JSON list of C-alpha atoms (C1' of nucleotides) in Angstrom, two decimals:
[
{"chain": "A", "resi": 1, "resn": "MET", "atom": "CA", "xyz": [18.44, 0.53, -6.23]},
{"chain": "A", "resi": 2, "resn": "SER", "atom": "CA", "xyz": [16.28, 3.81, -7.39]},
{"chain": "A", "resi": 3, "resn": "TYR", "atom": "CA", "xyz": [12.72, 4.69, -5.62]},
{"chain": "A", "resi": 4, "resn": "ARG", "atom": "CA", "xyz": [11.24, 2.88, -9.14]},
{"chain": "A", "resi": 5, "resn": "ASP", "atom": "CA", "xyz": [12.26, -0.59, -8.33]},
{"chain": "A", "resi": 6, "resn": "LYS", "atom": "CA", "xyz": [11.39, -0.11, -4.49]},
{"chain": "A", "resi": 7, "resn": "LYS", "atom": "CA", "xyz": [8.38, -2.69, -4.11]},
{"chain": "A", "resi": 8, "resn": "VAL", "atom": "CA", "xyz": [5.63, -0.87, -2.02]},
{"chain": "A", "resi": 9, "resn": "ILE", "atom": "CA", "xyz": [2.61, -0.28, -4.31]},
{"chain": "A", "resi": 10, "resn": "SER", "atom": "CA", "xyz": [-0.27, -2.04, -3.35]},
{"chain": "A", "resi": 11, "resn": "ILE", "atom": "CA", "xyz": [-2.26, -3.92, -6.14]},
{"chain": "A", "resi": 12, "resn": "GLY", "atom": "CA", "xyz": [-5.35, -1.89, -5.65]},
{"chain": "A", "resi": 13, "resn": "LEU", "atom": "CA", "xyz": [-3.24, 1.17, -6.08]},
{"chain": "A", "resi": 14, "resn": "VAL", "atom": "CA", "xyz": [-1.61, -0.40, -9.25]},
{"chain": "A", "resi": 15, "resn": "SER", "atom": "CA", "xyz": [-4.79, -1.47, -10.84]},
{"chain": "A", "resi": 16, "resn": "GLU", "atom": "CA", "xyz": [-5.79, 2.34, -10.04]},
{"chain": "A", "resi": 17, "resn": "ILE", "atom": "CA", "xyz": [-2.67, 3.54, -11.23]},
{"chain": "A", "resi": 18, "resn": "THR", "atom": "CA", "xyz": [-2.85, 1.04, -14.88]},
{"chain": "A", "resi": 19, "resn": "GLY", "atom": "CA", "xyz": [-6.72, 1.16, -14.99]},
{"chain": "A", "resi": 20, "resn": "LEU", "atom": "CA", "xyz": [-5.92, -3.45, -15.35]},
{"chain": "A", "resi": 21, "resn": "SER", "atom": "CA", "xyz": [-9.07, -5.28, -12.88]},
{"chain": "A", "resi": 22, "resn": "VAL", "atom": "CA", "xyz": [-6.76, -6.60, -9.61]},
{"chain": "A", "resi": 23, "resn": "ARG", "atom": "CA", "xyz": [-7.97, -10.24, -11.55]},
{"chain": "A", "resi": 24, "resn": "LYS", "atom": "CA", "xyz": [-5.64, -9.29, -14.73]},
{"chain": "A", "resi": 25, "resn": "ILE", "atom": "CA", "xyz": [-2.97, -8.37, -12.21]},
{"chain": "A", "resi": 26, "resn": "ARG", "atom": "CA", "xyz": [-2.93, -11.60, -10.60]},
{"chain": "A", "resi": 27, "resn": "TYR", "atom": "CA", "xyz": [-2.95, -13.46, -13.69]},
{"chain": "A", "resi": 28, "resn": "TYR", "atom": "CA", "xyz": [-0.02, -11.66, -15.13]},
{"chain": "A", "resi": 29, "resn": "GLU", "atom": "CA", "xyz": [1.89, -12.59, -11.57]},
{"chain": "A", "resi": 30, "resn": "GLU", "atom": "CA", "xyz": [0.49, -16.26, -12.42]},
{"chain": "A", "resi": 31, "resn": "ARG", "atom": "CA", "xyz": [1.78, -16.53, -16.17]},
{"chain": "A", "resi": 32, "resn": "LYS", "atom": "CA", "xyz": [5.49, -15.06, -14.87]},
{"chain": "A", "resi": 33, "resn": "LEU", "atom": "CA", "xyz": [5.07, -11.73, -16.45]},
{"chain": "A", "resi": 34, "resn": "ILE", "atom": "CA", "xyz": [5.45, -9.79, -13.44]},
{"chain": "A", "resi": 35, "resn": "PHE", "atom": "CA", "xyz": [6.87, -10.03, -10.11]},
{"chain": "A", "resi": 36, "resn": "PRO", "atom": "CA", "xyz": [5.74, -8.56, -6.92]},
{"chain": "A", "resi": 37, "resn": "GLU", "atom": "CA", "xyz": [7.00, -8.98, -3.13]},
{"chain": "A", "resi": 38, "resn": "ARG", "atom": "CA", "xyz": [4.89, -9.74, -0.45]},
{"chain": "A", "resi": 39, "resn": "SER", "atom": "CA", "xyz": [4.49, -8.47, 3.04]},
{"chain": "A", "resi": 40, "resn": "LYS", "atom": "CA", "xyz": [4.72, -10.32, 6.18]},
{"chain": "A", "resi": 41, "resn": "GLY", "atom": "CA", "xyz": [0.91, -10.35, 5.50]},
{"chain": "A", "resi": 42, "resn": "GLY", "atom": "CA", "xyz": [1.20, -11.39, 2.52]},
{"chain": "A", "resi": 43, "resn": "THR", "atom": "CA", "xyz": [0.09, -8.75, 0.29]},
{"chain": "A", "resi": 44, "resn": "ARG", "atom": "CA", "xyz": [1.43, -8.85, -2.84]},
{"chain": "A", "resi": 45, "resn": "LYS", "atom": "CA", "xyz": [3.64, -4.93, -3.18]},
{"chain": "A", "resi": 46, "resn": "TYR", "atom": "CA", "xyz": [4.72, -3.84, -6.92]},
{"chain": "A", "resi": 47, "resn": "SER", "atom": "CA", "xyz": [7.26, -0.99, -7.73]},
{"chain": "A", "resi": 48, "resn": "PHE", "atom": "CA", "xyz": [6.68, 1.47, -10.45]},
{"chain": "A", "resi": 49, "resn": "ALA", "atom": "CA", "xyz": [8.94, -0.67, -12.65]},
{"chain": "A", "resi": 50, "resn": "ASP", "atom": "CA", "xyz": [6.04, -3.13, -12.22]},
{"chain": "A", "resi": 51, "resn": "VAL", "atom": "CA", "xyz": [3.34, -0.80, -12.69]},
{"chain": "A", "resi": 52, "resn": "GLU", "atom": "CA", "xyz": [5.46, 0.28, -16.20]},
{"chain": "A", "resi": 53, "resn": "ARG", "atom": "CA", "xyz": [5.52, -3.19, -16.89]},
{"chain": "A", "resi": 54, "resn": "LEU", "atom": "CA", "xyz": [1.98, -3.99, -16.69]},
{"chain": "A", "resi": 55, "resn": "ILE", "atom": "CA", "xyz": [0.83, -1.56, -18.90]},
{"chain": "A", "resi": 56, "resn": "ASP", "atom": "CA", "xyz": [3.42, -2.56, -21.08]},
{"chain": "A", "resi": 57, "resn": "ILE", "atom": "CA", "xyz": [2.20, -5.95, -20.82]},
{"chain": "A", "resi": 58, "resn": "ALA", "atom": "CA", "xyz": [-1.39, -5.20, -21.11]},
{"chain": "A", "resi": 59, "resn": "ASN", "atom": "CA", "xyz": [-0.61, -3.66, -24.74]},
{"chain": "A", "resi": 60, "resn": "HIS", "atom": "CA", "xyz": [0.78, -6.40, -25.47]},
{"chain": "A", "resi": 61, "resn": "ILE", "atom": "CA", "xyz": [-2.50, -8.66, -25.01]},
{"chain": "A", "resi": 62, "resn": "GLU", "atom": "CA", "xyz": [-4.53, -5.96, -26.12]},
{"chain": "A", "resi": 63, "resn": "ASP", "atom": "CA", "xyz": [-2.41, -5.97, -29.89]},
{"chain": "A", "resi": 64, "resn": "GLY", "atom": "CA", "xyz": [-3.13, -10.38, -29.77]},
{"chain": "A", "resi": 65, "resn": "LEU", "atom": "CA", "xyz": [-0.01, -11.82, -28.27]},
{"chain": "A", "resi": 66, "resn": "GLN", "atom": "CA", "xyz": [-0.69, -14.06, -25.24]},
{"chain": "A", "resi": 67, "resn": "THR", "atom": "CA", "xyz": [0.78, -14.23, -22.07]},
{"chain": "A", "resi": 68, "resn": "TYR", "atom": "CA", "xyz": [3.46, -16.78, -23.25]},
{"chain": "A", "resi": 69, "resn": "GLU", "atom": "CA", "xyz": [4.85, -14.50, -26.45]},
{"chain": "A", "resi": 70, "resn": "ILE", "atom": "CA", "xyz": [4.97, -12.13, -24.63]},
{"chain": "A", "resi": 71, "resn": "LYS", "atom": "CA", "xyz": [7.39, -13.95, -22.18]},
{"chain": "A", "resi": 72, "resn": "ARG", "atom": "CA", "xyz": [8.90, -15.67, -25.28]},
{"chain": "A", "resi": 73, "resn": "MET", "atom": "CA", "xyz": [9.74, -11.88, -26.74]},
{"chain": "A", "resi": 74, "resn": "GLU", "atom": "CA", "xyz": [11.38, -11.04, -23.63]},
{"chain": "A", "resi": 75, "resn": "ALA", "atom": "CA", "xyz": [13.71, -14.01, -23.55]},
{"chain": "A", "resi": 76, "resn": "LYS", "atom": "CA", "xyz": [14.58, -13.30, -27.39]},
{"chain": "A", "resi": 77, "resn": "ARG", "atom": "CA", "xyz": [15.50, -9.35, -26.20]},
{"chain": "A", "resi": 78, "resn": "LEU", "atom": "CA", "xyz": [17.56, -10.57, -23.19]},
{"chain": "A", "resi": 79, "resn": "ARG", "atom": "CA", "xyz": [19.02, -13.11, -25.16]},
{"chain": "A", "resi": 80, "resn": "ALA", "atom": "CA", "xyz": [20.17, -10.34, -27.92]},
{"chain": "A", "resi": 81, "resn": "GLN", "atom": "CA", "xyz": [21.17, -8.15, -25.34]},
{"chain": "A", "resi": 82, "resn": "THR", "atom": "CA", "xyz": [23.62, -10.36, -23.09]},
{"chain": "A", "resi": 83, "resn": "GLN", "atom": "CA", "xyz": [25.11, -12.14, -26.00]},
{"chain": "A", "resi": 84, "resn": "PRO", "atom": "CA", "xyz": [25.32, -8.27, -28.41]},
{"chain": "A", "resi": 85, "resn": "LEU", "atom": "CA", "xyz": [27.63, -10.14, -31.10]},
{"chain": "B", "resi": 1, "resn": "MET", "atom": "CA", "xyz": [6.83, 14.94, -10.34]},
{"chain": "B", "resi": 2, "resn": "SER", "atom": "CA", "xyz": [9.60, 11.85, -9.92]},
{"chain": "B", "resi": 3, "resn": "TYR", "atom": "CA", "xyz": [9.17, 8.94, -8.58]},
{"chain": "B", "resi": 4, "resn": "ARG", "atom": "CA", "xyz": [9.63, 9.75, -5.01]},
{"chain": "B", "resi": 5, "resn": "ASP", "atom": "CA", "xyz": [6.55, 12.08, -5.08]},
{"chain": "B", "resi": 6, "resn": "LYS", "atom": "CA", "xyz": [4.32, 9.42, -5.69]},
{"chain": "B", "resi": 7, "resn": "LYS", "atom": "CA", "xyz": [2.31, 8.71, -2.98]},
{"chain": "B", "resi": 8, "resn": "VAL", "atom": "CA", "xyz": [1.41, 5.31, -2.72]},
{"chain": "B", "resi": 9, "resn": "ILE", "atom": "CA", "xyz": [3.07, 3.70, 0.26]},
{"chain": "B", "resi": 10, "resn": "SER", "atom": "CA", "xyz": [0.64, 2.97, 3.25]},
{"chain": "B", "resi": 11, "resn": "ILE", "atom": "CA", "xyz": [1.28, 3.37, 6.74]},
{"chain": "B", "resi": 12, "resn": "GLY", "atom": "CA", "xyz": [2.14, -0.25, 7.57]},
{"chain": "B", "resi": 13, "resn": "LEU", "atom": "CA", "xyz": [5.06, -0.46, 5.10]},
{"chain": "B", "resi": 14, "resn": "VAL", "atom": "CA", "xyz": [6.03, 3.28, 6.42]},
{"chain": "B", "resi": 15, "resn": "SER", "atom": "CA", "xyz": [6.38, 2.27, 9.75]},
{"chain": "B", "resi": 16, "resn": "GLU", "atom": "CA", "xyz": [8.47, -0.74, 8.61]},
{"chain": "B", "resi": 17, "resn": "ILE", "atom": "CA", "xyz": [10.64, 1.19, 6.43]},
{"chain": "B", "resi": 18, "resn": "THR", "atom": "CA", "xyz": [10.77, 4.13, 9.32]},
{"chain": "B", "resi": 19, "resn": "GLY", "atom": "CA", "xyz": [11.27, 1.65, 11.98]},
{"chain": "B", "resi": 20, "resn": "LEU", "atom": "CA", "xyz": [8.67, 4.18, 13.35]},
{"chain": "B", "resi": 21, "resn": "SER", "atom": "CA", "xyz": [5.24, 3.05, 15.17]},
{"chain": "B", "resi": 22, "resn": "VAL", "atom": "CA", "xyz": [1.84, 3.72, 13.42]},
{"chain": "B", "resi": 23, "resn": "ARG", "atom": "CA", "xyz": [0.66, 5.58, 16.19]},
{"chain": "B", "resi": 24, "resn": "LYS", "atom": "CA", "xyz": [4.09, 8.56, 15.53]},
{"chain": "B", "resi": 25, "resn": "ILE", "atom": "CA", "xyz": [3.36, 8.89, 12.17]},
{"chain": "B", "resi": 26, "resn": "ARG", "atom": "CA", "xyz": [-0.52, 9.56, 12.63]},
{"chain": "B", "resi": 27, "resn": "TYR", "atom": "CA", "xyz": [0.36, 12.01, 15.33]},
{"chain": "B", "resi": 28, "resn": "TYR", "atom": "CA", "xyz": [2.68, 13.66, 13.26]},
{"chain": "B", "resi": 29, "resn": "GLU", "atom": "CA", "xyz": [0.41, 14.40, 10.95]},
{"chain": "B", "resi": 30, "resn": "GLU", "atom": "CA", "xyz": [-1.82, 15.58, 13.58]},
{"chain": "B", "resi": 31, "resn": "ARG", "atom": "CA", "xyz": [0.56, 17.67, 14.21]},
{"chain": "B", "resi": 32, "resn": "LYS", "atom": "CA", "xyz": [0.61, 18.91, 10.52]},
{"chain": "B", "resi": 33, "resn": "LEU", "atom": "CA", "xyz": [4.25, 18.36, 10.17]},
{"chain": "B", "resi": 34, "resn": "ILE", "atom": "CA", "xyz": [3.51, 15.32, 7.16]},
{"chain": "B", "resi": 35, "resn": "PHE", "atom": "CA", "xyz": [0.60, 15.36, 4.87]},
{"chain": "B", "resi": 36, "resn": "PRO", "atom": "CA", "xyz": [-0.15, 11.56, 3.26]},
{"chain": "B", "resi": 37, "resn": "GLU", "atom": "CA", "xyz": [-2.70, 11.45, 0.27]},
{"chain": "B", "resi": 38, "resn": "ARG", "atom": "CA", "xyz": [-6.17, 9.78, 1.23]},
{"chain": "B", "resi": 39, "resn": "SER", "atom": "CA", "xyz": [-7.50, 6.67, -0.95]},
{"chain": "B", "resi": 40, "resn": "LYS", "atom": "CA", "xyz": [-11.13, 6.28, -1.57]},
{"chain": "B", "resi": 41, "resn": "GLY", "atom": "CA", "xyz": [-11.28, 3.89, 0.99]},
{"chain": "B", "resi": 42, "resn": "GLY", "atom": "CA", "xyz": [-9.62, 6.65, 3.30]},
{"chain": "B", "resi": 43, "resn": "THR", "atom": "CA", "xyz": [-6.66, 4.85, 3.87]},
{"chain": "B", "resi": 44, "resn": "ARG", "atom": "CA", "xyz": [-3.08, 7.34, 4.34]},
{"chain": "B", "resi": 45, "resn": "LYS", "atom": "CA", "xyz": [-0.76, 6.91, 1.38]},
{"chain": "B", "resi": 46, "resn": "TYR", "atom": "CA", "xyz": [3.30, 8.51, 1.53]},
{"chain": "B", "resi": 47, "resn": "SER", "atom": "CA", "xyz": [6.22, 9.16, -0.40]},
{"chain": "B", "resi": 48, "resn": "PHE", "atom": "CA", "xyz": [9.16, 8.26, -0.46]},
{"chain": "B", "resi": 49, "resn": "ALA", "atom": "CA", "xyz": [9.66, 12.13, 0.26]},
{"chain": "B", "resi": 50, "resn": "ASP", "atom": "CA", "xyz": [7.29, 11.68, 3.11]},
{"chain": "B", "resi": 51, "resn": "VAL", "atom": "CA", "xyz": [9.32, 8.87, 4.23]},
{"chain": "B", "resi": 52, "resn": "GLU", "atom": "CA", "xyz": [12.73, 10.33, 4.43]},
{"chain": "B", "resi": 53, "resn": "ARG", "atom": "CA", "xyz": [10.79, 13.82, 6.02]},
{"chain": "B", "resi": 54, "resn": "LEU", "atom": "CA", "xyz": [9.54, 11.03, 9.01]},
{"chain": "B", "resi": 55, "resn": "ILE", "atom": "CA", "xyz": [13.01, 9.90, 9.71]},
{"chain": "B", "resi": 56, "resn": "ASP", "atom": "CA", "xyz": [14.13, 14.08, 9.64]},
{"chain": "B", "resi": 57, "resn": "ILE", "atom": "CA", "xyz": [11.31, 14.43, 12.35]},
{"chain": "B", "resi": 58, "resn": "ALA", "atom": "CA", "xyz": [11.83, 11.20, 13.75]},
{"chain": "B", "resi": 59, "resn": "ASN", "atom": "CA", "xyz": [16.10, 12.59, 14.47]},
{"chain": "B", "resi": 60, "resn": "HIS", "atom": "CA", "xyz": [14.54, 16.09, 15.68]},
{"chain": "B", "resi": 61, "resn": "ILE", "atom": "CA", "xyz": [11.97, 14.92, 18.12]},
{"chain": "B", "resi": 62, "resn": "GLU", "atom": "CA", "xyz": [15.20, 12.87, 19.28]},
{"chain": "B", "resi": 63, "resn": "ASP", "atom": "CA", "xyz": [16.77, 16.02, 20.05]},
{"chain": "B", "resi": 64, "resn": "GLY", "atom": "CA", "xyz": [14.48, 16.81, 22.17]},
{"chain": "B", "resi": 65, "resn": "LEU", "atom": "CA", "xyz": [12.75, 19.35, 19.72]},
{"chain": "B", "resi": 66, "resn": "GLN", "atom": "CA", "xyz": [8.96, 19.88, 20.18]},
{"chain": "B", "resi": 67, "resn": "THR", "atom": "CA", "xyz": [6.37, 18.79, 17.29]},
{"chain": "B", "resi": 68, "resn": "TYR", "atom": "CA", "xyz": [5.92, 22.94, 16.91]},
{"chain": "B", "resi": 69, "resn": "GLU", "atom": "CA", "xyz": [9.42, 23.49, 16.97]},
{"chain": "B", "resi": 70, "resn": "ILE", "atom": "CA", "xyz": [10.02, 21.33, 14.32]},
{"chain": "B", "resi": 71, "resn": "LYS", "atom": "CA", "xyz": [7.23, 23.33, 12.63]},
{"chain": "B", "resi": 72, "resn": "ARG", "atom": "CA", "xyz": [8.98, 26.70, 13.33]},
{"chain": "B", "resi": 73, "resn": "MET", "atom": "CA", "xyz": [12.48, 25.62, 11.82]},
{"chain": "B", "resi": 74, "resn": "GLU", "atom": "CA", "xyz": [10.85, 24.59, 8.76]},
{"chain": "B", "resi": 75, "resn": "ALA", "atom": "CA", "xyz": [8.75, 27.69, 8.14]},
{"chain": "B", "resi": 76, "resn": "LYS", "atom": "CA", "xyz": [12.14, 29.88, 9.00]},
{"chain": "B", "resi": 77, "resn": "ARG", "atom": "CA", "xyz": [13.93, 27.74, 6.52]},
{"chain": "B", "resi": 78, "resn": "LEU", "atom": "CA", "xyz": [11.04, 28.14, 4.09]},
{"chain": "B", "resi": 79, "resn": "ARG", "atom": "CA", "xyz": [11.34, 32.05, 4.84]},
{"chain": "B", "resi": 80, "resn": "ALA", "atom": "CA", "xyz": [14.96, 32.13, 4.06]},
{"chain": "B", "resi": 81, "resn": "GLN", "atom": "CA", "xyz": [14.81, 30.28, 1.06]},
{"chain": "B", "resi": 82, "resn": "THR", "atom": "CA", "xyz": [11.96, 32.57, -0.50]},
{"chain": "B", "resi": 83, "resn": "GLN", "atom": "CA", "xyz": [12.95, 35.97, 0.06]},
{"chain": "B", "resi": 84, "resn": "PRO", "atom": "CA", "xyz": [17.39, 35.22, -0.23]},
{"chain": "B", "resi": 85, "resn": "LEU", "atom": "CA", "xyz": [17.63, 38.73, 0.39]},
{"chain": "C", "resi": 1, "resn": "DC", "atom": "C1'", "xyz": [3.48, 16.39, 25.10]},
{"chain": "C", "resi": 2, "resn": "DG", "atom": "C1'", "xyz": [4.72, 11.92, 22.67]},
{"chain": "C", "resi": 3, "resn": "DT", "atom": "C1'", "xyz": [2.94, 7.70, 22.61]},
{"chain": "C", "resi": 4, "resn": "DG", "atom": "C1'", "xyz": [1.26, 2.86, 23.78]},
{"chain": "C", "resi": 5, "resn": "DT", "atom": "C1'", "xyz": [-2.82, 0.12, 23.68]},
{"chain": "C", "resi": 6, "resn": "DA", "atom": "C1'", "xyz": [-7.54, -1.68, 23.56]},
{"chain": "C", "resi": 7, "resn": "DA", "atom": "C1'", "xyz": [-12.20, -1.31, 20.85]},
{"chain": "C", "resi": 8, "resn": "DG", "atom": "C1'", "xyz": [-14.96, -1.89, 17.03]},
{"chain": "C", "resi": 9, "resn": "DG", "atom": "C1'", "xyz": [-16.04, -1.00, 12.22]},
{"chain": "C", "resi": 10, "resn": "DA", "atom": "C1'", "xyz": [-14.61, -0.07, 7.66]},
{"chain": "C", "resi": 11, "resn": "DA", "atom": "C1'", "xyz": [-11.91, -1.12, 3.76]},
{"chain": "C", "resi": 12, "resn": "DT", "atom": "C1'", "xyz": [-8.50, -5.00, 1.45]},
{"chain": "C", "resi": 13, "resn": "DT", "atom": "C1'", "xyz": [-6.06, -8.36, 0.31]},
{"chain": "C", "resi": 14, "resn": "DC", "atom": "C1'", "xyz": [-5.84, -13.47, -0.61]},
{"chain": "C", "resi": 15, "resn": "DT", "atom": "C1'", "xyz": [-6.75, -17.76, -2.34]},
{"chain": "C", "resi": 16, "resn": "DG", "atom": "C1'", "xyz": [-9.32, -21.74, -4.86]},
{"chain": "C", "resi": 17, "resn": "DA", "atom": "C1'", "xyz": [-13.15, -22.31, -7.59]},
{"chain": "C", "resi": 18, "resn": "DC", "atom": "C1'", "xyz": [-16.57, -22.06, -11.38]},
{"chain": "C", "resi": 19, "resn": "DA", "atom": "C1'", "xyz": [-18.07, -19.72, -15.79]},
{"chain": "C", "resi": 20, "resn": "DC", "atom": "C1'", "xyz": [-17.30, -18.30, -20.18]},
{"chain": "C", "resi": 21, "resn": "DG", "atom": "C1'", "xyz": [-15.98, -18.30, -24.57]},
{"chain": "D", "resi": 1, "resn": "DC", "atom": "C1'", "xyz": [-7.13, -18.69, -22.87]},
{"chain": "D", "resi": 2, "resn": "DG", "atom": "C1'", "xyz": [-8.00, -14.36, -20.12]},
{"chain": "D", "resi": 3, "resn": "DT", "atom": "C1'", "xyz": [-11.29, -12.62, -17.49]},
{"chain": "D", "resi": 4, "resn": "DG", "atom": "C1'", "xyz": [-15.19, -11.93, -14.25]},
{"chain": "D", "resi": 5, "resn": "DT", "atom": "C1'", "xyz": [-17.42, -12.78, -10.09]},
{"chain": "D", "resi": 6, "resn": "DA", "atom": "C1'", "xyz": [-19.31, -15.11, -5.27]},
{"chain": "D", "resi": 7, "resn": "DA", "atom": "C1'", "xyz": [-17.39, -16.63, -1.17]},
{"chain": "D", "resi": 8, "resn": "DG", "atom": "C1'", "xyz": [-15.12, -17.10, 3.23]},
{"chain": "D", "resi": 9, "resn": "DG", "atom": "C1'", "xyz": [-11.56, -15.65, 5.82]},
{"chain": "D", "resi": 10, "resn": "DA", "atom": "C1'", "xyz": [-7.16, -13.23, 7.42]},
{"chain": "D", "resi": 11, "resn": "DA", "atom": "C1'", "xyz": [-4.50, -8.83, 6.92]},
{"chain": "D", "resi": 12, "resn": "DT", "atom": "C1'", "xyz": [-4.76, -3.99, 7.17]},
{"chain": "D", "resi": 13, "resn": "DT", "atom": "C1'", "xyz": [-6.59, 0.90, 8.69]},
{"chain": "D", "resi": 14, "resn": "DC", "atom": "C1'", "xyz": [-9.20, 3.82, 10.07]},
{"chain": "D", "resi": 15, "resn": "DT", "atom": "C1'", "xyz": [-11.29, 6.78, 14.51]},
{"chain": "D", "resi": 16, "resn": "DG", "atom": "C1'", "xyz": [-12.18, 8.71, 18.82]},
{"chain": "D", "resi": 17, "resn": "DA", "atom": "C1'", "xyz": [-10.41, 7.66, 23.81]},
{"chain": "D", "resi": 18, "resn": "DC", "atom": "C1'", "xyz": [-8.29, 6.72, 28.03]},
{"chain": "D", "resi": 19, "resn": "DA", "atom": "C1'", "xyz": [-3.67, 5.78, 29.75]},
{"chain": "D", "resi": 20, "resn": "DC", "atom": "C1'", "xyz": [0.58, 7.88, 31.81]},
{"chain": "D", "resi": 21, "resn": "DG", "atom": "C1'", "xyz": [3.83, 11.52, 32.73]}
]
DNA sequence: CGTGTAAGGAATTCTGACACG
DNA sequence: CGTGTAAGGAATTCTGACACG
């Protein structure tokens, strides 16, 4: 696993990097769009891949998509990918 | 700059990853062997490269080297590198 | 010298809820 | 639905110092 996938960034820093509010980041998790890990104390840890994903999600939201639509789109993409025929 | 060099990891997590105590990590900084960044609030942030460097430092310490010796070794290596002749 | 620890304070994060639209 | 916010608590980190060897 590359550095890109290691979950090591706190939510506050992710907020800084992405420009998204902490509230939004937590909400996208609630909607099952993002899956941070937790430290022993319970604090969320994100990877750089998660950061990129959050930016992607935010763009879709800005385009007027709802979270379940974003989730559905992914499911679709995943299916296309695993069943190339 | 690659993900390896982004300073985003808190000292607690670095401690977990490296197995070094927080005290040791701060001490190596005091001795100018490692240079974390600081968040607005003042908390230290390390990169994956820093994590690897800390492990390297710890190995040298275990071998009985003193911090200034480790520092001197690096200076030597840097000189050899910048002046190949 | 390198490292542990107790001390007091400050910054960070967490959850569940109420609000609005 | 998506997001802000105040609330109270818990986890994290910070510094300077004393201790030991």
